[in-house]
Coordinates of C-alpha atoms in Angstrom, one line a residue:
X23 CA 112.7 112.6 154.0
X24 CA 114.2 112.7 157.4
X25 CA 116.7 115.2 158.2
X26 CA 119.4 115.2 160.9
X27 CA 121.6 118.0 162.0
X28 CA 125.7 117.4 163.0
X29 CA 126.8 119.8 165.4
X30 CA 130.6 119.3 164.9
X31 CA 134.0 120.7 163.3
X32 CA 135.3 120.2 159.6
X33 CA 137.6 118.0 158.5
X34 CA 139.5 119.1 155.6
X35 CA 140.8 115.5 155.1
X36 CA 137.4 114.7 154.6
X37 CA 137.4 111.5 156.8
X38 CA 135.9 112.5 159.8
X39 CA 133.7 115.0 161.6
X40 CA 131.3 117.4 159.6
X41 CA 132.1 115.3 156.3
X42 CA 131.5 112.0 157.4
X43 CA 129.0 112.8 158.9
X44 CA 127.2 114.2 156.2
X45 CA 128.3 111.3 154.3
X46 CA 126.5 109.2 156.6
X47 CA 123.5 110.8 156.6
X48 CA 123.1 110.9 152.8
X49 CA 124.0 107.0 153.3
X50 CA 120.8 106.1 155.1
X51 CA 118.6 108.4 153.2
X52 CA 118.7 111.8 155.6
X53 CA 119.1 114.9 154.4
X54 CA 122.1 116.2 156.1
X55 CA 122.4 119.7 157.7
X56 CA 125.5 121.6 159.6
X57 CA 126.9 123.4 162.4
X58 CA 130.1 123.9 162.3
X59 CA 131.9 124.7 165.4
X60 CA 135.6 124.3 164.7
X61 CA 137.6 124.6 161.1
X62 CA 140.3 121.9 161.5
X63 CA 143.6 121.5 159.0
X64 CA 144.0 118.0 159.1
X65 CA 144.7 115.0 157.2
X66 CA 144.9 111.2 157.6
X67 CA 148.4 111.9 159.5
X68 CA 147.8 114.9 161.6
X69 CA 145.6 117.7 162.9
X70 CA 148.1 121.0 162.1
X71 CA 145.7 123.5 163.3
X72 CA 141.9 124.5 164.9
X73 CA 140.4 127.7 164.6
X74 CA 137.3 127.6 166.6
X75 CA 134.3 129.5 165.5
X76 CA 132.7 132.4 167.4
X77 CA 130.1 131.2 169.3
X78 CA 127.8 134.2 167.9
X79 CA 128.2 132.4 164.3
X80 CA 127.3 128.8 166.0
X81 CA 123.8 130.7 167.6
X82 CA 123.0 131.9 164.3
X83 CA 123.5 128.6 162.6
X84 CA 121.7 126.9 164.7
X85 CA 118.9 129.3 164.4
X86 CA 119.0 129.5 160.9
X87 CA 118.7 125.9 160.7
X88 CA 115.9 124.8 163.4
X89 CA 113.6 128.2 162.6
X90 CA 113.1 127.2 159.3
X91 CA 113.6 123.4 158.8
X92 CA 112.3 120.7 161.3
X93 CA 115.2 118.7 162.8
X94 CA 114.4 114.5 163.1
X95 CA 117.7 114.2 164.8
X96 CA 120.9 116.2 166.1
X97 CA 124.0 114.2 166.6
X98 CA 127.0 116.4 168.3
X99 CA 130.6 115.9 167.7
X100 CA 133.8 117.7 168.3
X101 CA 133.0 120.8 170.1
X102 CA 136.4 122.3 171.6
X103 CA 135.7 124.4 174.2
X104 CA 133.6 125.6 177.4
X105 CA 132.3 128.5 175.6
X106 CA 131.1 126.4 172.6
X107 CA 129.3 123.5 174.4
X108 CA 127.8 125.8 176.5
X109 CA 126.4 127.6 173.6
X110 CA 125.3 124.4 172.1
X111 CA 123.4 123.3 175.0
X112 CA 121.7 126.3 175.3
X113 CA 120.3 126.6 171.8
X114 CA 119.5 122.6 172.3
X115 CA 117.3 123.6 175.5
X116 CA 115.2 126.8 173.3
X117 CA 114.5 124.3 170.3
X118 CA 114.6 121.0 172.1
X119 CA 115.0 118.5 169.3
X120 CA 113.6 115.0 170.1
X121 CA 116.8 113.0 169.3
X122 CA 120.5 114.1 170.7
X123 CA 123.6 111.7 170.2
X124 CA 126.3 113.4 171.7
X125 CA 130.0 111.5 170.7
X126 CA 132.3 113.2 173.4
X127 CA 135.3 113.9 170.8
X128 CA 137.9 114.6 173.0
X129 CA 141.5 113.2 170.9
X130 CA 142.0 113.1 167.3
X131 CA 143.1 109.6 165.7
X132 CA 146.6 111.1 165.4
X133 CA 146.8 112.3 169.1
X134 CA 145.7 115.5 169.0
X135 CA 143.7 116.8 172.2
X136 CA 140.3 118.6 171.1
X137 CA 138.5 119.4 174.2
X138 CA 140.3 120.5 177.4
X139 CA 139.3 120.2 181.3
X140 CA 136.8 123.0 181.6
X141 CA 135.2 122.2 178.5
X142 CA 134.7 118.3 179.6
X143 CA 133.0 120.0 182.8
X144 CA 130.5 121.7 180.9
X145 CA 129.8 118.7 178.6
X146 CA 129.1 116.6 181.9
X147 CA 127.0 119.6 183.2
X148 CA 125.1 121.1 180.4
X149 CA 125.0 118.0 177.7
X150 CA 125.0 114.9 179.3
X151 CA 121.4 115.2 180.5
X152 CA 120.2 116.2 177.2
X153 CA 121.4 113.6 175.1
X154 CA 119.4 110.6 173.9
X155 CA 122.5 108.4 173.7
X156 CA 126.3 109.4 174.4
X157 CA 128.7 107.1 172.6
X158 CA 132.1 107.3 174.4
X159 CA 135.0 105.2 173.6
X160 CA 137.0 103.6 176.2
X161 CA 139.5 106.8 176.7
X162 CA 136.9 109.6 177.1
X163 CA 134.7 107.0 179.0
X164 CA 138.2 106.8 181.8
X165 CA 138.0 111.0 181.3
X166 CA 134.4 111.4 182.3
X167 CA 134.0 109.0 184.9
X168 CA 137.6 109.3 186.2
X169 CA 138.0 105.0 185.9
X170 CA 140.1 102.8 184.4
X171 CA 138.1 100.7 182.0
X172 CA 140.1 97.2 181.3
X173 CA 138.0 94.2 181.8
X174 CA 134.3 93.5 181.4
X175 CA 133.5 94.4 184.8
X176 CA 135.1 97.9 184.4
X177 CA 132.5 98.3 181.0
X178 CA 129.2 98.0 183.6
X179 CA 131.3 100.1 186.2
X180 CA 131.7 103.2 183.6
X181 CA 128.2 102.6 182.1
X182 CA 126.7 103.0 185.6
X183 CA 128.8 105.9 186.6
X184 CA 128.0 107.5 183.3
X185 CA 124.1 107.1 184.0
X186 CA 124.7 108.5 187.4
X187 CA 126.5 112.0 185.8
X188 CA 123.2 112.4 183.7
X189 CA 123.3 110.4 181.0
X190 CA 120.2 109.0 179.5
X191 CA 122.1 106.1 177.6
X192 CA 125.2 105.1 177.0
X193 CA 127.4 102.8 174.5
X194 CA 130.8 102.2 175.4
X195 CA 132.5 101.9 172.5
X196 CA 135.3 98.8 173.0
X197 CA 137.5 99.6 169.6
X198 CA 140.5 100.1 171.9
X199 CA 140.0 96.7 174.3
X200 CA 141.7 93.9 173.7
X201 CA 140.1 91.2 171.8
X202 CA 136.8 92.0 169.3
X203 CA 135.3 95.5 169.4
X204 CA 132.2 94.6 171.4
X205 CA 130.1 98.0 172.9
X206 CA 128.5 98.1 175.7
X207 CA 124.9 99.2 175.4
X208 CA 123.0 100.9 178.7
X209 CA 119.8 102.1 178.6
X210 CA 119.5 102.9 182.4
X211 CA 117.9 99.5 182.6
X212 CA 119.3 96.5 180.7
X213 CA 122.6 95.9 179.8
X214 CA 123.5 95.1 175.9
X215 CA 126.3 94.0 174.3
X216 CA 126.9 94.6 170.5
X217 CA 129.3 92.2 169.5
X218 CA 132.0 93.4 166.7
X219 CA 134.9 91.8 164.5
X220 CA 138.2 92.8 164.8
X221 CA 139.2 94.2 161.3
X222 CA 142.8 94.2 160.9
X223 CA 143.5 97.9 159.3
X224 CA 144.7 101.3 160.0
X225 CA 142.0 102.9 157.9
X226 CA 139.9 103.7 161.0
X227 CA 139.6 107.7 160.3
X228 CA 136.1 109.1 161.8
X229 CA 134.9 105.8 163.0
X230 CA 133.6 107.5 166.1
X231 CA 131.9 110.3 164.0
X232 CA 130.3 108.0 161.3
X233 CA 129.0 105.3 164.0
X234 CA 127.0 108.2 166.1
X235 CA 125.8 109.4 162.7
X236 CA 124.5 106.3 161.6
X237 CA 122.9 105.8 164.9
X238 CA 121.0 109.3 164.4
X239 CA 120.5 108.4 161.1
X240 CA 118.4 105.6 162.3
X241 CA 116.3 106.9 164.9
X242 CA 115.5 109.5 162.3
X243 CA 113.8 106.7 160.3
X244 CA 111.9 105.5 163.0
X245 CA 114.4 102.0 164.7
X246 CA 114.1 101.9 168.6
X247 CA 117.4 102.9 170.3
X248 CA 118.6 99.5 170.3
X249 CA 117.7 98.7 167.1
X250 CA 119.6 101.9 165.8
X251 CA 122.9 101.3 167.6
X252 CA 122.9 96.8 165.9
X253 CA 122.3 98.2 162.5
X254 CA 124.8 101.6 163.1
X255 CA 127.5 98.8 164.2
X256 CA 126.9 96.7 161.0
X257 CA 127.1 100.1 159.0
X258 CA 130.5 100.8 160.6
X259 CA 131.6 97.4 160.5
X260 CA 131.4 97.4 156.6
X261 CA 132.4 100.7 156.1
X262 CA 136.1 99.9 158.1
X263 CA 136.1 96.8 155.8
X264 CA 136.0 98.4 152.7
X265 CA 137.8 101.5 153.6
X266 CA 140.4 103.4 151.8
X267 CA 143.9 103.5 151.6
X268 CA 144.1 107.1 151.0
X269 CA 147.3 109.3 152.5
X270 CA 149.6 108.0 154.5
X271 CA 148.1 107.9 157.9
X272 CA 144.7 106.6 158.9
X273 CA 142.6 106.2 155.9
X274 CA 139.2 106.8 155.6
X275 CA 136.2 104.4 155.9
X276 CA 134.2 104.1 152.8
X277 CA 130.7 105.4 153.7
X278 CA 129.0 104.7 150.6
X279 CA 130.4 100.6 150.5
X280 CA 126.6 99.2 150.1
X281 CA 126.0 101.8 147.2
X282 CA 129.3 100.3 145.5
X283 CA 128.2 96.7 146.1
X284 CA 124.9 97.4 144.8
X285 CA 127.0 98.8 141.3
X286 CA 129.7 96.5 141.2
X287 CA 126.9 93.6 141.2
X288 CA 124.3 95.3 138.6
X289 CA 127.3 95.3 136.4
X290 CA 128.0 92.0 136.8

């Protein structure tokens, strides 16, 4: 069994962060491990509070995993502060995992800011060059590049800018754009549009975490980068289509939708 490590914040509501990552790993036949960078008090409607984890504990978590268990892929989510970004980057430079997927989480679905200005600068300087792929949405890409992203041409410009900043490859997600949520993948040489379908539901909590974890899982399982993205896009689309109306806000996606379908078909 392949093994993947998520470095992210914990979501008490269970729909995003560490919880979403572990569920996604499991759904792809991957053994999941975690380094928790922050504890959040959140549900489908809000993030009430955030407690960052001490950097010494983060360092120890990473050492405990890497020094005992082979890590086939790393997914990075919420980091929160400049100090945590630098701590994670230092550990990655020490252990040198082959696959690193960076989801530059900045704002929660409910609008809570999860990354401050100094942390954004540190992320660009220290983590972008270490990532196999970064997966920003439009607002995150605008913060990273300073560009306004509205048109298809803007997508191309933003991807080029992110590569110039040090990224090895970019998946610029189109969920915040008009029309269907088409994503633009740029590997530094060629552009590829990954088409999507707009599924009309408010239950999209944890979509970014889930997509990036699915890409990491597919890469760990031996797929190419482009195929990993294509398959992850199909996975998250079905997870959204089969999402749960839990709570009063943005409900979670269904990470185990394929298993539920199999169980239903076997029972008929």
